[in-house]
Coordinates of C-alpha atoms (C1' of nucleotides) in Angstrom, one line a residue:
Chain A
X1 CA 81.7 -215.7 202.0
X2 CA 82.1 -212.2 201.1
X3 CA 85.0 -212.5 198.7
X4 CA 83.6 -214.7 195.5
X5 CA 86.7 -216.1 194.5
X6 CA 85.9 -218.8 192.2
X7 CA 82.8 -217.5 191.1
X8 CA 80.9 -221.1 190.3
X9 CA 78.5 -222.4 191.6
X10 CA 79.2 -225.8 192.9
X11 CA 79.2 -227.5 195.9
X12 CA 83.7 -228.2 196.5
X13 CA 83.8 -224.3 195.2
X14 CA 81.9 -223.3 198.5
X15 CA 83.9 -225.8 200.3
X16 CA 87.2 -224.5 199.6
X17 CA 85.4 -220.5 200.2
X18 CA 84.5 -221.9 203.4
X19 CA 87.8 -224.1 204.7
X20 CA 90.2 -223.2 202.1
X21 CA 91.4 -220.1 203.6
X22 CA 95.1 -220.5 205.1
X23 CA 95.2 -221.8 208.3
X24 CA 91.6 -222.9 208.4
X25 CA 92.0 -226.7 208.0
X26 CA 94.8 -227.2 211.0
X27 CA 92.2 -224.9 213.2
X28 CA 89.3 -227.4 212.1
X29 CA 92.1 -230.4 213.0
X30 CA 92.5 -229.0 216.2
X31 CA 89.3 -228.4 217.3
X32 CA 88.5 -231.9 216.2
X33 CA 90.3 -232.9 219.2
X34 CA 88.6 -230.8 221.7
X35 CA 87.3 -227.3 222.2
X36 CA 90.0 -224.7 222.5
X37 CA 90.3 -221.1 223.3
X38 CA 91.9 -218.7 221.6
X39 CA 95.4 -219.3 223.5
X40 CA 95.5 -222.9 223.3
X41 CA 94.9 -222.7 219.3
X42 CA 97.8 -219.9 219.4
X43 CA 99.9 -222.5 221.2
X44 CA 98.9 -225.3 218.7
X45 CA 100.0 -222.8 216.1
X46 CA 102.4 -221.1 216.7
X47 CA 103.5 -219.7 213.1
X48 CA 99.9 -217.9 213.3
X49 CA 100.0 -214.6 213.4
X50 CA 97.1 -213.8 216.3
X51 CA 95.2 -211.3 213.8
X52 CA 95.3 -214.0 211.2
X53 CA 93.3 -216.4 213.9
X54 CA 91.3 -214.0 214.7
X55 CA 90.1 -213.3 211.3
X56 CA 90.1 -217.2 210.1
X57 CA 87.4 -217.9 213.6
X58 CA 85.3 -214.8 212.7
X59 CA 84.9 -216.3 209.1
X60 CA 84.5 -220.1 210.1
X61 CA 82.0 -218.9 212.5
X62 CA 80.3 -216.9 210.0
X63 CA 80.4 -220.2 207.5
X64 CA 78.3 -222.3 210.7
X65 CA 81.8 -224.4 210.8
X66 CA 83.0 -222.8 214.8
X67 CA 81.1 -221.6 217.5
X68 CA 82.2 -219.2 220.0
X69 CA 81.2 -220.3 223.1
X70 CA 81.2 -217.8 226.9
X71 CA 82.0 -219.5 229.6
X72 CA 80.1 -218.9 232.7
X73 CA 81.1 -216.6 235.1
X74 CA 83.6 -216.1 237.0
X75 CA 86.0 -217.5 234.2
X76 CA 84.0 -215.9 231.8
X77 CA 86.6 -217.1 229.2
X78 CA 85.6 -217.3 225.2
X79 CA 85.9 -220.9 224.1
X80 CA 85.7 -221.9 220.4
X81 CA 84.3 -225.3 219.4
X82 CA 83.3 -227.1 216.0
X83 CA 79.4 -227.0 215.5
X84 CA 77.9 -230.0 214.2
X85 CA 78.7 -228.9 210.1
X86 CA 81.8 -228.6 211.5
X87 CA 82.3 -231.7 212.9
X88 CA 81.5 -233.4 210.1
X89 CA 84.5 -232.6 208.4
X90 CA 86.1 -235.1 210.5
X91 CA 86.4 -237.8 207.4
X92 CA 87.9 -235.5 204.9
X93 CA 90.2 -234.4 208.0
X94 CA 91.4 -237.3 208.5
X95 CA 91.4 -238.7 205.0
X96 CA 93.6 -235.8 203.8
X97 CA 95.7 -236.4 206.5
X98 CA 96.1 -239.7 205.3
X99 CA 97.1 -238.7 201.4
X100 CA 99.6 -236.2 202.4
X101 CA 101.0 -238.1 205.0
X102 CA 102.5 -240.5 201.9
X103 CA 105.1 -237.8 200.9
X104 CA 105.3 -236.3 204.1
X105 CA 109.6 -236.8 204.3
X106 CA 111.7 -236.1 206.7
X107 CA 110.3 -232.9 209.0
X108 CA 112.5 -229.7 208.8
X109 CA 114.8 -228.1 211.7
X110 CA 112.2 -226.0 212.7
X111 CA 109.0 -228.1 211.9
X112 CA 107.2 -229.2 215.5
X113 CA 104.7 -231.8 216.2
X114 CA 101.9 -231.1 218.8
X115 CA 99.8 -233.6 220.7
X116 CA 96.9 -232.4 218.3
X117 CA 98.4 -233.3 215.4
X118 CA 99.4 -236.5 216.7
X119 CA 96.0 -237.3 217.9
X120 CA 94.7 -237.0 214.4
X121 CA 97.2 -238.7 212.7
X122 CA 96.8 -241.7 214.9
X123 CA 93.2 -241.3 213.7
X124 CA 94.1 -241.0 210.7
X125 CA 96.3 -244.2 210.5
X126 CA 94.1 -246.5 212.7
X127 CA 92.9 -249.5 210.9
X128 CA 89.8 -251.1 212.2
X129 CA 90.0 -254.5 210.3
X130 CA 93.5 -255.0 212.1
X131 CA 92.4 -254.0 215.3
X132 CA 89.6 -256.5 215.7
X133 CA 88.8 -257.9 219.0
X134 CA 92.2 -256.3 220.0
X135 CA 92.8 -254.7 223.1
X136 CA 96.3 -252.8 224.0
X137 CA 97.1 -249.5 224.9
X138 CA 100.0 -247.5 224.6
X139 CA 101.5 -244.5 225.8
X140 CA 103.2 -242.4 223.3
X141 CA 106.0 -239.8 223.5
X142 CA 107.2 -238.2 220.4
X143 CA 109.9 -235.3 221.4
X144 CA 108.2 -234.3 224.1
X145 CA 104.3 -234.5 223.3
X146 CA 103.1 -237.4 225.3
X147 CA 99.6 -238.8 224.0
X148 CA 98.3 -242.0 224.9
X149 CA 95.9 -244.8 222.8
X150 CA 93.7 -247.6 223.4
X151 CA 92.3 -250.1 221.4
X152 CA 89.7 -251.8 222.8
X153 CA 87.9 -254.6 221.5
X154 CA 88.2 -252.6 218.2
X155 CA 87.3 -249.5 219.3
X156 CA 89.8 -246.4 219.3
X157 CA 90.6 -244.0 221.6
X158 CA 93.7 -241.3 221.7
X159 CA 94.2 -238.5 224.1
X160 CA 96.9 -236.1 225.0
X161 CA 99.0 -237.3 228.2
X162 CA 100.9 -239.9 229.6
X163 CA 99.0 -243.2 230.5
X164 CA 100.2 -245.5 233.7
X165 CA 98.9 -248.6 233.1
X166 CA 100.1 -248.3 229.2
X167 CA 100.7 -251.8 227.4
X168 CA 103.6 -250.1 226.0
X169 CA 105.2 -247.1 226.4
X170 CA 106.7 -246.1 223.1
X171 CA 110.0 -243.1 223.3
X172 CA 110.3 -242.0 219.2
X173 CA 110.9 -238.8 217.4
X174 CA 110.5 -238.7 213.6
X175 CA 111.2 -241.8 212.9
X176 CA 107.3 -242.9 214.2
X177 CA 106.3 -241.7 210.1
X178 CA 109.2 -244.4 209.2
X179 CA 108.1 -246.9 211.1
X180 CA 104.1 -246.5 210.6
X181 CA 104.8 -246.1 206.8
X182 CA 106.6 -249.2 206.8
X183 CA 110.0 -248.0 205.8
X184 CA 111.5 -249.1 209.4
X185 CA 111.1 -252.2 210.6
X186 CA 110.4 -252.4 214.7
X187 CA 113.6 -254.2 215.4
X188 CA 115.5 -251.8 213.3
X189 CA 114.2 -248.9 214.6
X190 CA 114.9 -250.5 218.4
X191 CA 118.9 -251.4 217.4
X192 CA 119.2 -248.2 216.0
X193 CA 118.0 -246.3 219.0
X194 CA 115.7 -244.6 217.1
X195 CA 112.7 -246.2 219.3
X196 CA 112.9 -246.8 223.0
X197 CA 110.1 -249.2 224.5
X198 CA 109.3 -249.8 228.1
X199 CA 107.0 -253.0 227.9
X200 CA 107.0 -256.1 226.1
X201 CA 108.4 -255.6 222.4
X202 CA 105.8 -257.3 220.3
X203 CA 103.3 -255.0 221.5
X204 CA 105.3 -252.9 218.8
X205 CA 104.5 -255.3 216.2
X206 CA 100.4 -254.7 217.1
X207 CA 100.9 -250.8 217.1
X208 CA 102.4 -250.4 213.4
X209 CA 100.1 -253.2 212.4
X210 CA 97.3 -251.7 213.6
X211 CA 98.0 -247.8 212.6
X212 CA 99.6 -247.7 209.0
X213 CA 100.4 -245.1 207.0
Chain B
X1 CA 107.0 -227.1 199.1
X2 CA 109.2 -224.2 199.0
X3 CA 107.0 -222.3 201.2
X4 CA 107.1 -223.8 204.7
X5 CA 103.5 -222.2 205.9
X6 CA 102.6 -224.1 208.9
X7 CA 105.9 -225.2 210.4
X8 CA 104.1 -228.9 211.6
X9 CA 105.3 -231.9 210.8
X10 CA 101.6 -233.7 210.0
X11 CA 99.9 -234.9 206.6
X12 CA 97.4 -232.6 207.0
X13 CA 100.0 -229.7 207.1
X14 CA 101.5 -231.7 204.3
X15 CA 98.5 -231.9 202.3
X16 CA 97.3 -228.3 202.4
X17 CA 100.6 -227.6 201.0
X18 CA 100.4 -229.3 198.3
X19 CA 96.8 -228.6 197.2
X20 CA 95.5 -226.3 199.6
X21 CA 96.4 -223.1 197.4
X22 CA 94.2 -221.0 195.4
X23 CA 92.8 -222.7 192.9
X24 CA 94.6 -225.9 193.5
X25 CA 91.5 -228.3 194.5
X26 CA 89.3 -227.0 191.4
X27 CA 91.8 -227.6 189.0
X28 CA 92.0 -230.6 190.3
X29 CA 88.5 -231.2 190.1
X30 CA 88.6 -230.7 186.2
X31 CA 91.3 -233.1 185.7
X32 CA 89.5 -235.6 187.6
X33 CA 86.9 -235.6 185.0
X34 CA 89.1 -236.2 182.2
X35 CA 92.8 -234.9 181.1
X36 CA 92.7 -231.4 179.4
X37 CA 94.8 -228.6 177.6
X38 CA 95.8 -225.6 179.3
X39 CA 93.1 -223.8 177.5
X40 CA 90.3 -226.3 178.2
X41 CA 91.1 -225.7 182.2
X42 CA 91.4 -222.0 181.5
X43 CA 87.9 -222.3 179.8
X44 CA 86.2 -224.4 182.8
X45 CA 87.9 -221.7 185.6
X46 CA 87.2 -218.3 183.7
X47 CA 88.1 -216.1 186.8
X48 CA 91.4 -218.1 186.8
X49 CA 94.6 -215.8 185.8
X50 CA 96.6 -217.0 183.6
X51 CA 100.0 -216.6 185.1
X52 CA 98.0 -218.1 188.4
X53 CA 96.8 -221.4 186.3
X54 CA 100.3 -221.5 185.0
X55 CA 101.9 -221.5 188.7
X56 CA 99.4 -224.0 189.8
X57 CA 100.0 -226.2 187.4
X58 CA 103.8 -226.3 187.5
X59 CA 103.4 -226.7 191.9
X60 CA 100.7 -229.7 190.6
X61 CA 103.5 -231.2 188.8
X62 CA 106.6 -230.4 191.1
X63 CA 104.5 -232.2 193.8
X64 CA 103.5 -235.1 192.2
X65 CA 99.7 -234.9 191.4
X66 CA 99.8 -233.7 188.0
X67 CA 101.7 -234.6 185.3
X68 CA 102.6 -233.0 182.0
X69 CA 102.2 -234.8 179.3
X70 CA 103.1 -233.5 175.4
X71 CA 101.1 -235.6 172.4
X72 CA 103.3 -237.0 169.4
X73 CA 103.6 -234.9 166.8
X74 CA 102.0 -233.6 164.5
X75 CA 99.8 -232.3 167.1
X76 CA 102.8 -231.3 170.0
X77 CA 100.4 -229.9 172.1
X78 CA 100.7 -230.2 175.8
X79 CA 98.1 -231.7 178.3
X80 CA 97.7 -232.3 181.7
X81 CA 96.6 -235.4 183.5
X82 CA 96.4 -236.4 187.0
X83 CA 99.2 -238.7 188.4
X84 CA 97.6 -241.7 190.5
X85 CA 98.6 -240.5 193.6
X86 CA 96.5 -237.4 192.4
X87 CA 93.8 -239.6 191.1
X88 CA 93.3 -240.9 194.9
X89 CA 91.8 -237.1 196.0
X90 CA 88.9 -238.4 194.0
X91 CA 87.3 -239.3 197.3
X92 CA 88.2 -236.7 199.3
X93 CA 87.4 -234.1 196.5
X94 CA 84.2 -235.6 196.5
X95 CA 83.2 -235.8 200.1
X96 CA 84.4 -232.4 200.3
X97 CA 82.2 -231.6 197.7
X98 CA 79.2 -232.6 199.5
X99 CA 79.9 -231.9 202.7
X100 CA 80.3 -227.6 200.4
X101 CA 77.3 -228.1 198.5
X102 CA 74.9 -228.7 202.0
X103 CA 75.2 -225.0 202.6
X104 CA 75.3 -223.7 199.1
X105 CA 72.5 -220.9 198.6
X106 CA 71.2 -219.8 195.4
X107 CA 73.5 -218.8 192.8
X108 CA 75.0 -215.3 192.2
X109 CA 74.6 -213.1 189.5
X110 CA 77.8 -214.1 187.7
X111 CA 77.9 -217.4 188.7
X112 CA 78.6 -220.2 186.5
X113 CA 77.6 -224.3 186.4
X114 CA 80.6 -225.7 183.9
X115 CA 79.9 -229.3 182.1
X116 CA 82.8 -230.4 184.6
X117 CA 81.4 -229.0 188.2
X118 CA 78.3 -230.8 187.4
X119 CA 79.9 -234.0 186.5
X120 CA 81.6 -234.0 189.4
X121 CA 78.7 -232.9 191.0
X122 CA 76.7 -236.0 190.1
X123 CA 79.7 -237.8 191.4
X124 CA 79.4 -237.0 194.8
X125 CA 75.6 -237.0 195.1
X126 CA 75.0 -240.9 193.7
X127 CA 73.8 -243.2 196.3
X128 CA 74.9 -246.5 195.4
X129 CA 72.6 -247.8 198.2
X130 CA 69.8 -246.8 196.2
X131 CA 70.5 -247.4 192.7
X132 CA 70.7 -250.8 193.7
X133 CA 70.1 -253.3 190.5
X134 CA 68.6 -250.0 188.9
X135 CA 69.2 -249.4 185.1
X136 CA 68.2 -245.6 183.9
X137 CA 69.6 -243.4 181.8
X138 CA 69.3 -239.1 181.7
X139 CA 70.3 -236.5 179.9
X140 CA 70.7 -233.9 182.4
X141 CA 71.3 -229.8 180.8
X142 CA 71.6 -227.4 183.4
X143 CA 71.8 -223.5 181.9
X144 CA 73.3 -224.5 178.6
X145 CA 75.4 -227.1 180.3
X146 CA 74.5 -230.9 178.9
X147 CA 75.7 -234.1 180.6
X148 CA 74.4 -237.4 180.8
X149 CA 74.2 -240.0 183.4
X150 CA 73.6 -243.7 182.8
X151 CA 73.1 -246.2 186.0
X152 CA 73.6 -249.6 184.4
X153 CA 72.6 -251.8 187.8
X154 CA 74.2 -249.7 190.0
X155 CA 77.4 -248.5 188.0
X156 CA 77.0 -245.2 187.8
X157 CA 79.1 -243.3 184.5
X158 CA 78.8 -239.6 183.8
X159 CA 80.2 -237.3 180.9
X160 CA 79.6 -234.0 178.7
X161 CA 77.5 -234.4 176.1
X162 CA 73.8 -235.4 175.1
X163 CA 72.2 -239.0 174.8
X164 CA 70.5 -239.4 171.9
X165 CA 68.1 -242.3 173.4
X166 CA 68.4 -241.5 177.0
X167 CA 64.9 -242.3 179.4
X168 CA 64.8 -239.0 180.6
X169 CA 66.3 -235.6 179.5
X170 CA 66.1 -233.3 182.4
X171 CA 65.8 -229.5 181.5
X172 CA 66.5 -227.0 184.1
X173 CA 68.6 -224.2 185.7
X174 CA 70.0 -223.6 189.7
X175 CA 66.7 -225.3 190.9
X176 CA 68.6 -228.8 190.4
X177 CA 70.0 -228.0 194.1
X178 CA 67.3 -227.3 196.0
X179 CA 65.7 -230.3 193.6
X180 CA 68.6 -232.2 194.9
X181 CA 68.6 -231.3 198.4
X182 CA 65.3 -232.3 198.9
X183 CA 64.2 -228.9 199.4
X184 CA 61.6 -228.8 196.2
X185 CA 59.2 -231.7 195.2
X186 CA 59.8 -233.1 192.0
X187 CA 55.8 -231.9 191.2
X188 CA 56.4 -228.6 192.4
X189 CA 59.5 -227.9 190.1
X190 CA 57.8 -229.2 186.9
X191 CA 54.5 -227.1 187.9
X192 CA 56.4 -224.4 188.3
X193 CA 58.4 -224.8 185.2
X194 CA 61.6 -224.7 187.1
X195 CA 62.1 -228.2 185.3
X196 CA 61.2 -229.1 181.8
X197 CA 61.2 -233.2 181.1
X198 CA 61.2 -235.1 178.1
X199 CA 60.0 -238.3 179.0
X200 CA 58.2 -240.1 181.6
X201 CA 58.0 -238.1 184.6
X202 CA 58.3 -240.8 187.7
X203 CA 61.8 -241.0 186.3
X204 CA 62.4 -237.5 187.4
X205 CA 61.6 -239.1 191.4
X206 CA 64.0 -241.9 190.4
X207 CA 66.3 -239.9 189.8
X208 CA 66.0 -237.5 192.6
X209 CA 66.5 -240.4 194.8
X210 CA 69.3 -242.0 193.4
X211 CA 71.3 -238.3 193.4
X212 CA 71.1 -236.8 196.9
X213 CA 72.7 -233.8 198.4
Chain C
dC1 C1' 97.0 -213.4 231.9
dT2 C1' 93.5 -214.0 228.1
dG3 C1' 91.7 -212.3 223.8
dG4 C1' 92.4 -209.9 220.8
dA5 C1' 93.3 -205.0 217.8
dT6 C1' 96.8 -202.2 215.2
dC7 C1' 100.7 -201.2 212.4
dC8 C1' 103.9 -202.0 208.8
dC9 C1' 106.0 -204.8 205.4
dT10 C1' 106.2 -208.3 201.9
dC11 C1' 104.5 -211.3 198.8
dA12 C1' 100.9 -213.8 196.5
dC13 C1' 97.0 -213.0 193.9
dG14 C1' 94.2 -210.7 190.2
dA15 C1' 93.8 -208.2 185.8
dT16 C1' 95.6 -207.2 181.6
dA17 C1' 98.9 -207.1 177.8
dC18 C1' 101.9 -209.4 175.1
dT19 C1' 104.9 -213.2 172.9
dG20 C1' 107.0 -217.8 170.7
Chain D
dC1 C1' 97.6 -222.5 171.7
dA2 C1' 100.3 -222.1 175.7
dG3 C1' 101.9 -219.7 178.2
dT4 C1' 105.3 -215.2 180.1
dA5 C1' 105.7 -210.2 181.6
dT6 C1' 104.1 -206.4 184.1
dC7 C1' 102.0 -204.0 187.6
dG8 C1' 98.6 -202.7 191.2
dT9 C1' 96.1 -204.4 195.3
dG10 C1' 95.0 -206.9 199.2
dA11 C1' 95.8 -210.8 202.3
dG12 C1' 99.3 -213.0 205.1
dG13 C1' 103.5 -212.6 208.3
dG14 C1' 105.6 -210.5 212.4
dA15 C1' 105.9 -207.5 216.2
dT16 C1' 103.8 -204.7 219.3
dC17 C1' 100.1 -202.7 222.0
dC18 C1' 95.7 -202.5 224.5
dA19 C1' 91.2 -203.7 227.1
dG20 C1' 88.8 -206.7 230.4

DNA sequence: CTGGATCCCTCACGATACTG
DNA sequence: CAGTATCGTGAGGGATCCAG
C-alpha cells in the first residue's frame, strides 16, 4: 500500500505489494486452514517476531486480504480470518506449494513441520483424477503433528488430529516428501523403518498414488 | 537458500525462498515474456537498483529458475532465460496476476505500463472459454506502449510491437483497466475519448469480452 | 494468559558513482 | 554493456515489557 515499491502499474506488481511482504504468504497458508488468533499464528510461526505479525495483519487487513474479527463477550478474544479476496488465493497457495515442494530437500536441524503446513501440502498434492470413486482415510503422524484425511468418493478432506476409525494410520518423519515425490518406494520406506503403518499395507500404495508430489 | 527465513519444512516456505524476494517475481515476469539482457530487464524495472538486479539474478540462477546464458562470439554478450522449472511459474505468475489486478486502483503519478506488464497482462485476462473458434486480431498501445494480440480460433499469441494489418488498433491510456474490469462500457470510453479505435468498433466489445479482469 | 507495543541491533534494500 | 563498490536508511530479527 503505502510504500510504492515497484512503481508499475500492473496487476502481479500489486499482488506482490499486497502478499509479497515477508511472512505474509505462510499467514495466508495458515489461515487457509482455519481462522486463527494472534497466538495460534505465533505458534504456527514461531521464527516471527510478534511485532513483525502484528505489522504483516495490520497491512493484509488494510489490502481486504484478513479480517480481524471480536469475539463475543465474555472471551472477547480478537480472531483473524481470511475475507473472501483472501480466500481466493487458495489456488496460487496451493499451486506454489506444489512448485517449491520439487526442490524442497532434505529439512534442516532446526526446520519444523506444523499441522498447518501439512494440511496444505496434502492439498496441495491431492490428485483428483487418482482419487476417483475412492474412499480411504488415513490418520497421519509426522514427528509429532498428527493430521488426519479422507477421501471420499473423490472428495478431499484434511484436518488436524488423530482419526479412530483411520484406514491407515501412517508413523513418518521427513521421509513422507520422499515417498510422495516418488523417490521411496512404500516397501522401502517400511524395511527401512523409515514408515511405520498400523493397517493394511496397500492402503499405502493408494495414499502416495493419490497425493504426489 | 542461504538465508533460512521461515525455519518450516513446506514448499510454500520453499517457494517464497526462492522467489519470494524483492523484485524476484517481476523479473520473472519479464523473462517469461521473452529472454533479455541485463539492460533490457533494467530498462522494463526502472526503480530496480542495479546491485539489487544483479543479486536477484545470480539467487535466480543459484536456485534453478534462471539461467545465464553467454551468445557466441562476436557478440559475447550475456542473457538471461528462464530454466523450465522457472518456465512452470507461468501459471502461478499469472493467476497471481489477476487475482493483484482485481483491486488495482487508478494509476500513480509516476507509475509506469512497460510493453512486458501488458503482455503479461493480456495473458492472464484471456478467456479461452470465450474466444472459442474466434479469429481477431489488435494492435493494442497503451501510453506509448504498443503490443498486439492475435486470437487465431482460440490460440491466443501476444508480443511488443505494431500490426501492420491488424482488425482493430486500440488507442488508450490507464482506462484499459476499468475497460477491462467491466467497470466502463466500451461506448462510454470511446465517447469520452478515453479510447481512440481504428477500425470497426464492435471489435472493441469482442475484445473486451474475450480479455477479462 | 492473550494481544500486542517498545527497544536495539543487524542486514537487506535503495540511490548513486564508478569500472572492465 | 554488464555489472561492482560504497554508503545511508529502513525493515526484519530477537528479547523484553505492558495493558486488558
Amino acid at each position: 500500500m503505502a510504500r510504492r515499491y515497484y512503481g508499475q502499474y500492473c496487476g502481479l506488481a500489486h499482488a506482490v505489494d499486497l502478499v509479497g511482504e515477508r511472512w505474509a504468504l505462510l499467514i495466508v497458508r495458515d489461515l487457509l486452514v482455519s481462522p486463527k488468533r494472534f497466538t495460534d499464528l505465533k505458534r504456527g510461526l514461531p521464527r516471527i517476531p510478534t511485532n513483525v505479525l502484528s505489522a504483516r495483519l495490520k497491512e493484509l487487513e488494510g489490502a481486504g486480504v484478513v479480517r480481524r474479527h471480536v469475539l463475543p463477550r465474555p472471551d472477547g478474544s480478537v480472531v483473524y480470518e481470511l475475507t473472501d479476496y483472501g480466500n481466493e488465493l487458495e489456488d496460487i497457495v496451493l499451486a506454489l506449494g506444489r512448485w517449491g515442494a520439487r526442490t524442497l530437500g532434505e529439512p534442516g536441524a532446526d526446520d519444523i513441520v506444523t499441522a498447518d503446513a501439512l494440511i496444505m501440502a496434502m492439498r496441495s498434492t491431492f490428485r483428483p483424477e487418482a482419487a476417483r470413486d475412492m474412499t480411504a482415510s488415513y490418520e497421519l503422524r509426522v514427528g509429532d503433528v498428527v493430521i488426519h484425511v479422507r477421501v471420499d468418493d473423490g472428495d478431499l478432506e484434511v484436518a488436524e488430529g488423530g482419526l479412530p476409525d483411520a484406514g491407515l494410520v501412517i508413523e513418518t518423519g521427513p521421509a513422507i516428501k520422499a515417498l510422495m515425490a516418488g523417490e521411496l518406494g512404500p516397501e522401502q520406506a517400511i524395511a527401512d523403518g523409515q514408515v511405520a503403518l498400523t493397517g493394511p499395507a496397500d492402503l499405502l500404495h493408494r495414499f502416495v498414488q493419490t497425493f504426489r508430489i
